[in-house]
Short mmCIF file of C-alpha atoms in Angstrom, two decimals:
data_model
loop_
_atom_site.label_atom_id
_atom_site.label_comp_id
_atom_site.label_asym_id
_atom_site.label_seq_id
_atom_site.Cartn_x
_atom_site.Cartn_y
_atom_site.Cartn_z
CA MET M 23 0.00 0.00 0.00
CA LYS M 24 1.39 3.37 -1.01
CA PRO M 25 1.39 5.89 1.87
CA ASN M 26 -0.63 9.07 1.62
CA THR M 27 1.92 11.88 1.28
CA ASP M 28 -0.42 14.67 0.19
CA HIS M 29 0.20 16.81 3.27
CA LEU M 30 3.98 16.27 3.27
CA ASP M 31 4.14 16.98 -0.46
CA SER M 32 2.35 20.29 0.11
CA LEU M 33 5.04 21.52 2.54
CA LEU M 34 7.72 23.77 1.08
CA GLY M 35 10.28 22.63 3.65
CA HIS M 36 9.69 19.00 2.77
CA ARG M 37 10.09 19.69 -0.95
CA LEU M 38 13.27 21.72 -0.32
CA ARG M 39 14.68 18.84 1.73
CA GLN M 40 13.87 16.38 -1.06
CA ALA M 41 15.57 18.68 -3.59
CA PHE M 42 18.58 19.02 -1.27
CA LEU M 43 18.90 15.25 -0.94
CA THR M 44 18.62 14.86 -4.71
CA GLY M 45 21.42 17.41 -5.11
CA GLN M 46 23.57 15.55 -2.60
CA ARG M 47 22.98 12.23 -4.37
CA ILE M 48 23.89 13.70 -7.76
CA PHE M 49 26.96 15.44 -6.32
CA PHE M 50 28.31 12.16 -4.94
CA GLN M 51 27.48 10.36 -8.20
CA THR M 52 29.60 12.97 -9.97
CA TYR M 53 32.42 12.52 -7.44
CA PRO M 54 32.13 8.79 -6.59
CA GLU M 55 35.64 8.68 -5.15
CA ARG M 56 34.34 11.13 -2.51
CA GLU M 57 37.45 13.26 -2.68
CA ILE M 58 35.32 16.30 -1.87
CA THR M 59 32.05 17.21 -0.17
CA PRO M 60 29.61 19.90 -1.26
CA LEU M 61 30.69 22.06 1.69
CA VAL M 62 34.38 21.77 0.87
CA TYR M 63 33.59 22.40 -2.80
CA GLY M 64 31.84 25.66 -1.88
CA ALA M 65 34.66 26.71 0.43
CA MET M 66 37.35 25.91 -2.16
CA GLU M 67 35.44 27.85 -4.82
CA LEU M 68 35.16 30.88 -2.53
CA ILE M 69 38.84 30.65 -1.53
CA GLY M 70 40.01 30.29 -5.12
CA THR M 71 37.89 33.19 -6.32
CA ASN M 72 38.54 35.40 -3.27
CA PRO M 73 42.14 34.89 -2.07
CA GLY M 74 42.46 35.83 1.58
CA ILE M 75 38.72 35.39 2.27
CA SER M 76 38.09 35.20 5.98
CA HIS M 77 36.81 32.20 7.87
CA ASN M 78 33.78 34.26 8.88
CA GLY M 79 33.21 35.33 5.28
CA ILE M 80 33.08 31.74 4.10
CA CYS M 81 30.77 30.79 6.97
CA ALA M 82 28.41 33.67 6.22
CA HIS M 83 28.15 32.87 2.52
CA LEU M 84 27.76 29.12 2.96
CA GLY M 85 25.49 29.41 5.99
CA VAL M 86 27.53 27.16 8.26
CA ALA M 87 28.83 27.48 11.80
CA LYS M 88 32.51 28.32 12.32
CA LEU M 89 33.24 24.96 13.94
CA VAL M 90 31.61 23.09 11.04
CA LEU M 91 33.82 24.92 8.53
CA THR M 92 36.92 24.38 10.69
CA THR M 93 36.27 20.64 10.71
CA ALA M 94 35.48 20.52 6.99
CA LEU M 95 38.69 22.36 6.06
CA LYS M 96 41.04 20.18 8.15
CA PRO M 97 41.75 17.68 5.33
CA VAL M 98 42.51 20.37 2.72
CA LEU M 99 44.66 22.27 5.20
CA SER M 100 46.61 19.14 6.17
CA ARG M 101 47.18 18.33 2.48
CA ARG M 102 48.30 21.93 2.00
CA TYR M 103 45.66 22.64 -0.68
CA ILE M 104 44.90 25.89 1.12
CA SER M 105 46.99 28.06 3.38
CA ARG M 106 45.78 29.94 6.40
CA GLY M 107 47.11 33.31 7.40
CA SER M 108 46.30 36.49 9.25
CA ASP M 109 44.71 39.44 7.51
CA LYS M 110 47.23 42.21 6.79
CA ARG M 111 44.92 44.87 8.25
CA ASP M 112 43.66 42.89 11.25
CA ALA M 113 45.75 40.02 12.65
CA ARG M 114 42.70 38.67 14.51
CA ILE M 115 41.11 37.69 11.18
CA THR M 116 42.08 34.36 9.61
CA GLY M 117 42.07 34.25 5.83
CA TYR M 118 42.56 31.42 3.36
CA THR M 119 44.35 31.19 0.03
CA LEU M 120 44.45 28.37 -2.51
CA THR M 121 47.99 26.96 -2.86
CA SER M 122 49.47 25.84 -6.16
CA SER M 123 48.94 22.19 -5.15
CA GLY M 124 45.38 23.12 -4.20
CA GLU M 125 44.83 24.61 -7.63
CA LEU M 126 46.14 21.40 -9.25
CA TRP M 127 43.85 19.30 -7.06
CA PHE M 128 40.74 21.48 -7.36
CA SER M 129 40.90 22.30 -11.08
CA PRO M 130 39.72 18.90 -12.37
CA ILE M 131 37.13 18.72 -9.58
CA LYS M 132 35.78 22.14 -10.54
CA ALA M 133 35.68 21.12 -14.20
CA ARG M 134 33.20 18.33 -13.35
CA ILE M 135 30.68 20.43 -11.43
CA GLY M 136 28.95 21.36 -14.68
CA GLN M 137 27.93 17.72 -15.12
CA ALA M 138 26.37 17.62 -11.65
CA GLU M 139 24.52 20.85 -12.39
CA ALA M 140 23.29 19.53 -15.74
CA ASP M 141 22.08 16.31 -14.11
CA LEU M 142 20.34 18.16 -11.29
CA GLY M 143 18.52 20.47 -13.68
CA SER M 144 17.93 17.92 -16.43
CA ASN M 145 14.13 18.15 -16.10
CA LEU M 146 14.14 21.97 -16.31
CA SER M 147 14.18 24.26 -19.30
CA ASP M 148 16.59 27.21 -19.21
CA LYS M 149 13.68 29.48 -18.36
CA GLU M 150 12.51 27.18 -15.54
CA ARG M 151 16.05 26.95 -14.16
CA LYS M 152 16.39 30.74 -14.04
CA GLN M 153 12.96 31.01 -12.42
CA LEU M 154 13.82 28.35 -9.83
CA MET M 155 17.12 30.08 -9.02
CA SER M 156 15.26 33.36 -8.57
CA LEU M 157 12.62 31.77 -6.33
CA LEU M 158 15.23 29.98 -4.23
CA LYS M 159 17.06 33.27 -3.76
CA LYS M 160 13.82 34.75 -2.39
CA VAL M 161 13.40 31.83 0.01
CA ILE M 162 17.01 32.16 1.19
CA GLU M 163 16.65 35.92 1.71
CA THR M 164 13.68 35.45 4.07
CA THR M 165 15.94 34.08 6.78
#
């Protein structure tokens, strides 16, 4: 007997969770060797694009707690894919920079994200994808 899910399926939070889990599944299908997580991917992208970005800046953009980011970055720090240093203007601020070995490691990973994105949005037209991105931005900005 198939369960009645009408109420659950009418809840925005439930649908967002299902979409999130679908995104996670597709991400790990794209990276089956699990050399990276979605959180580390986001952090590495921010660090590569914004050399010297602060720990707090990454946390704010990715919406994670400082301790969660600290734990997530331990493997890439220990492998020396990123370096940690103090901000030149304020020594209390920790900033991160992608190292040359980090660039070599992250470049092929970054090149594959397009496949994950294509798979995730495969049922959407370009117009629907843009609309969904716009609507998700509105949902995110309500918090």
